[in-house]
Amino acid sequence: MYVMKDDVVAELGSQLRESSRALCERIGPNGTAVLVDIARKFPKERKQKETGRTRTSAMRRQGEETEFYTDRATFIETKGFEMWRDALFVRGSSTPSERPRYNALVVDVSTVAGNDLELTCLSLIQEFLALNNGSGESSDGDSNPCRVVIVKSG
């Protein structure tokens, strides 16, 4: 897997499902995951007559973020997708040197990019890598710690 133990990972379009769980499991308790999704209206839950279980069609259910890997994950809900920069890089940092630096980016194309999938996604990745770039002072000349960008589609 491209995501490693103790990594700092950003997931855009997180719906707190399988991929978010896999990321949090993989990075372990010393890693950090910043999971970003847009604010959603949640549907009412319905009980199934045959099984008696409560079901909803929402990918993310209201309140799940309060118990989701609280030792390593921060869930950020934004008003609109265009706020991803603030959620990942501006929140809590007053200077570029205080910005978090991510080892991996996971982008859910269907949630994030809309109809212009390829261009929007490529533009987002390019901007993310630029914002994630450091001062250029590393010994190997590569100051961007991002090893991998994973593009997923629901």
mmCIF file of C-alpha atoms in Angstrom:
data_model
loop_
_atom_site.group_PDB
_atom_site.id
_atom_site.type_symbol
_atom_site.label_atom_id
_atom_site.label_comp_id
_atom_site.label_asym_id
_atom_site.label_seq_id
_atom_site.Cartn_x
_atom_site.Cartn_y
_atom_site.Cartn_z
ATOM 1 C CA MET A 1 0.000 0.000 0.000
ATOM 2 C CA TYR A 2 1.211 3.502 -0.756
ATOM 3 C CA VAL A 3 0.097 4.945 2.560
ATOM 4 C CA MET A 4 2.467 4.050 5.392
ATOM 5 C CA LYS A 5 2.430 3.841 9.158
ATOM 6 C CA ASP A 6 2.735 7.284 10.830
ATOM 7 C CA ASP A 7 1.896 9.168 7.598
ATOM 8 C CA VAL A 8 0.028 12.462 7.467
ATOM 9 C CA VAL A 9 -2.843 11.954 5.017
ATOM 10 C CA ALA A 10 -5.466 14.262 3.502
ATOM 11 C CA GLU A 11 -8.722 12.867 2.116
ATOM 12 C CA LEU A 12 -10.966 15.177 0.102
ATOM 13 C CA GLY A 13 -14.525 13.975 -0.316
ATOM 14 C CA SER A 14 -14.316 11.807 2.779
ATOM 15 C CA GLN A 15 -17.554 10.104 3.578
ATOM 16 C CA LEU A 16 -16.126 8.202 6.546
ATOM 17 C CA ARG A 17 -16.508 4.841 4.857
ATOM 18 C CA GLU A 18 -14.186 2.054 3.681
ATOM 19 C CA SER A 19 -11.399 4.209 2.257
ATOM 20 C CA SER A 20 -11.329 6.484 5.318
ATOM 21 C CA ARG A 21 -11.221 3.447 7.613
ATOM 22 C CA ALA A 22 -8.432 1.839 5.574
ATOM 23 C CA LEU A 23 -6.380 5.054 5.694
ATOM 24 C CA CYS A 24 -6.810 5.419 9.456
ATOM 25 C CA GLU A 25 -5.949 1.769 10.062
ATOM 26 C CA ARG A 26 -2.863 2.010 7.863
ATOM 27 C CA ILE A 27 -1.386 5.185 9.424
ATOM 28 C CA GLY A 28 -1.891 3.844 12.946
ATOM 29 C CA PRO A 29 -2.307 5.844 16.151
ATOM 30 C CA ASN A 30 0.828 7.940 15.516
ATOM 31 C CA GLY A 31 -0.309 9.015 12.060
ATOM 32 C CA THR A 32 -2.638 11.873 11.227
ATOM 33 C CA ALA A 33 -5.604 11.957 8.858
ATOM 34 C CA VAL A 34 -7.414 15.138 7.872
ATOM 35 C CA LEU A 35 -10.733 14.082 6.386
ATOM 36 C CA VAL A 36 -12.656 16.801 4.531
ATOM 37 C CA ASP A 37 -16.199 16.695 3.201
ATOM 38 C CA ILE A 38 -18.868 19.219 2.350
ATOM 39 C CA ALA A 39 -21.784 19.826 4.695
ATOM 40 C CA ARG A 40 -24.697 17.582 3.837
ATOM 41 C CA LYS A 41 -28.373 17.389 4.599
ATOM 42 C CA PHE A 42 -28.982 14.031 6.152
ATOM 43 C CA PRO A 43 -31.993 11.949 5.145
ATOM 44 C CA LYS A 44 -34.317 10.516 7.738
ATOM 45 C CA GLU A 45 -33.529 7.019 8.800
ATOM 46 C CA ARG A 46 -36.011 4.254 8.031
ATOM 47 C CA LYS A 47 -36.541 0.959 9.753
ATOM 48 C CA GLN A 48 -36.702 -2.052 7.495
ATOM 49 C CA LYS A 49 -39.757 -4.149 8.208
ATOM 50 C CA GLU A 50 -38.078 -7.492 7.476
ATOM 51 C CA THR A 51 -34.951 -7.019 9.589
ATOM 52 C CA GLY A 52 -35.864 -4.252 12.004
ATOM 53 C CA ARG A 53 -32.558 -2.510 11.236
ATOM 54 C CA THR A 54 -32.328 1.221 10.718
ATOM 55 C CA ARG A 55 -31.144 2.202 7.240
ATOM 56 C CA THR A 56 -30.382 5.399 5.425
ATOM 57 C CA SER A 57 -29.135 6.075 1.929
ATOM 58 C CA ALA A 58 -26.525 8.614 3.084
ATOM 59 C CA MET A 59 -22.878 7.668 2.710
ATOM 60 C CA ARG A 60 -22.004 9.502 5.908
ATOM 61 C CA ARG A 61 -24.457 9.514 8.750
ATOM 62 C CA GLN A 62 -25.025 12.429 11.062
ATOM 63 C CA GLY A 63 -22.833 12.309 14.154
ATOM 64 C CA GLU A 64 -20.392 9.638 12.921
ATOM 65 C CA GLU A 65 -17.519 12.109 12.838
ATOM 66 C CA THR A 66 -17.529 12.433 16.637
ATOM 67 C CA GLU A 67 -16.417 8.810 17.095
ATOM 68 C CA PHE A 68 -14.360 8.187 13.954
ATOM 69 C CA TYR A 69 -10.739 7.325 14.895
ATOM 70 C CA THR A 70 -10.529 10.216 17.332
ATOM 71 C CA ASP A 71 -6.922 9.333 18.203
ATOM 72 C CA ARG A 72 -5.661 10.064 14.663
ATOM 73 C CA ALA A 73 -8.325 11.662 12.491
ATOM 74 C CA THR A 74 -9.730 15.158 12.271
ATOM 75 C CA PHE A 75 -12.955 15.495 10.329
ATOM 76 C CA ILE A 76 -13.632 18.901 8.774
ATOM 77 C CA GLU A 77 -16.952 19.770 7.222
ATOM 78 C CA THR A 78 -16.937 22.738 4.840
ATOM 79 C CA LYS A 79 -19.751 24.849 3.406
ATOM 80 C CA GLY A 80 -18.525 24.205 -0.118
ATOM 81 C CA PHE A 81 -15.822 22.235 -1.801
ATOM 82 C CA GLU A 82 -13.854 25.357 -2.732
ATOM 83 C CA MET A 83 -12.959 25.631 0.979
ATOM 84 C CA TRP A 84 -10.599 22.619 0.800
ATOM 85 C CA ARG A 85 -7.500 24.846 0.881
ATOM 86 C CA ASP A 86 -8.553 26.426 4.165
ATOM 87 C CA ALA A 87 -9.444 23.047 5.643
ATOM 88 C CA LEU A 88 -6.091 21.464 4.784
ATOM 89 C CA PHE A 89 -3.582 24.320 4.903
ATOM 90 C CA VAL A 90 -4.893 27.468 6.594
ATOM 91 C CA ARG A 91 -6.787 26.113 9.595
ATOM 92 C CA GLY A 92 -4.682 26.610 12.709
ATOM 93 C CA SER A 93 -1.577 27.956 10.969
ATOM 94 C CA SER A 94 -0.606 31.584 10.729
ATOM 95 C CA THR A 95 2.462 31.185 8.484
ATOM 96 C CA PRO A 96 3.362 28.837 5.613
ATOM 97 C CA SER A 97 6.029 27.177 7.766
ATOM 98 C CA GLU A 98 3.312 26.116 10.252
ATOM 99 C CA ARG A 99 1.199 24.422 7.579
ATOM 100 C CA PRO A 100 0.791 20.682 7.812
ATOM 101 C CA ARG A 101 2.752 18.737 5.201
ATOM 102 C CA TYR A 102 1.026 15.673 3.839
ATOM 103 C CA ASN A 103 2.561 12.383 2.718
ATOM 104 C CA ALA A 104 -0.536 11.342 0.760
ATOM 105 C CA LEU A 105 -3.617 12.873 -0.835
ATOM 106 C CA VAL A 106 -6.785 10.883 -1.525
ATOM 107 C CA VAL A 107 -9.366 12.569 -3.744
ATOM 108 C CA ASP A 108 -12.885 11.263 -4.344
ATOM 109 C CA VAL A 109 -13.470 12.491 -7.886
ATOM 110 C CA SER A 110 -17.226 11.944 -7.891
ATOM 111 C CA THR A 111 -17.713 13.992 -4.739
ATOM 112 C CA VAL A 112 -15.197 16.694 -5.505
ATOM 113 C CA ALA A 113 -14.838 17.340 -9.184
ATOM 114 C CA GLY A 114 -18.373 17.230 -10.514
ATOM 115 C CA ASN A 115 -18.869 17.050 -14.280
ATOM 116 C CA ASP A 116 -15.443 18.291 -15.373
ATOM 117 C CA LEU A 117 -13.666 15.338 -13.782
ATOM 118 C CA GLU A 118 -10.269 15.261 -15.437
ATOM 119 C CA LEU A 119 -9.439 18.968 -15.560
ATOM 120 C CA THR A 120 -10.829 19.822 -12.138
ATOM 121 C CA CYS A 121 -9.075 16.882 -10.512
ATOM 122 C CA LEU A 122 -5.731 17.582 -12.197
ATOM 123 C CA SER A 123 -5.941 21.244 -11.268
ATOM 124 C CA LEU A 124 -6.747 20.361 -7.652
ATOM 125 C CA ILE A 125 -3.829 17.924 -7.443
ATOM 126 C CA GLN A 126 -1.431 20.455 -8.936
ATOM 127 C CA GLU A 127 -2.540 23.134 -6.477
ATOM 128 C CA PHE A 128 -2.377 20.715 -3.531
ATOM 129 C CA LEU A 129 1.202 19.757 -4.412
ATOM 130 C CA ALA A 130 2.185 23.433 -4.699
ATOM 131 C CA LEU A 131 0.639 24.271 -1.309
ATOM 132 C CA ASN A 132 2.192 21.158 0.252
ATOM 133 C CA ASN A 133 5.663 22.051 -1.018
ATOM 134 C CA GLY A 134 8.236 23.128 1.541
ATOM 135 C CA SER A 135 11.094 25.559 1.504
ATOM 136 C CA GLY A 136 13.311 23.533 -0.848
ATOM 137 C CA GLU A 137 15.947 23.032 1.828
ATOM 138 C CA SER A 138 15.924 19.252 2.070
ATOM 139 C CA SER A 139 19.191 17.406 1.465
ATOM 140 C CA ASP A 140 17.887 15.549 -1.597
ATOM 141 C CA GLY A 141 16.448 18.695 -3.189
ATOM 142 C CA ASP A 142 12.884 17.395 -3.014
ATOM 143 C CA SER A 143 10.996 19.349 -0.397
ATOM 144 C CA ASN A 144 7.524 17.962 -1.108
ATOM 145 C CA PRO A 145 6.791 15.074 1.242
ATOM 146 C CA CYS A 146 3.747 13.894 -0.753
ATOM 147 C CA ARG A 147 4.666 10.439 -2.063
ATOM 148 C CA VAL A 148 1.333 9.513 -3.551
ATOM 149 C CA VAL A 149 -1.932 10.909 -4.860
ATOM 150 C CA ILE A 150 -4.793 8.421 -4.963
ATOM 151 C CA VAL A 151 -7.796 9.311 -7.109
ATOM 152 C CA LYS A 152 -10.863 7.244 -6.317
ATOM 153 C CA SER A 153 -14.299 7.225 -7.842
ATOM 154 C CA GLY A 154 -17.459 6.081 -6.104
#
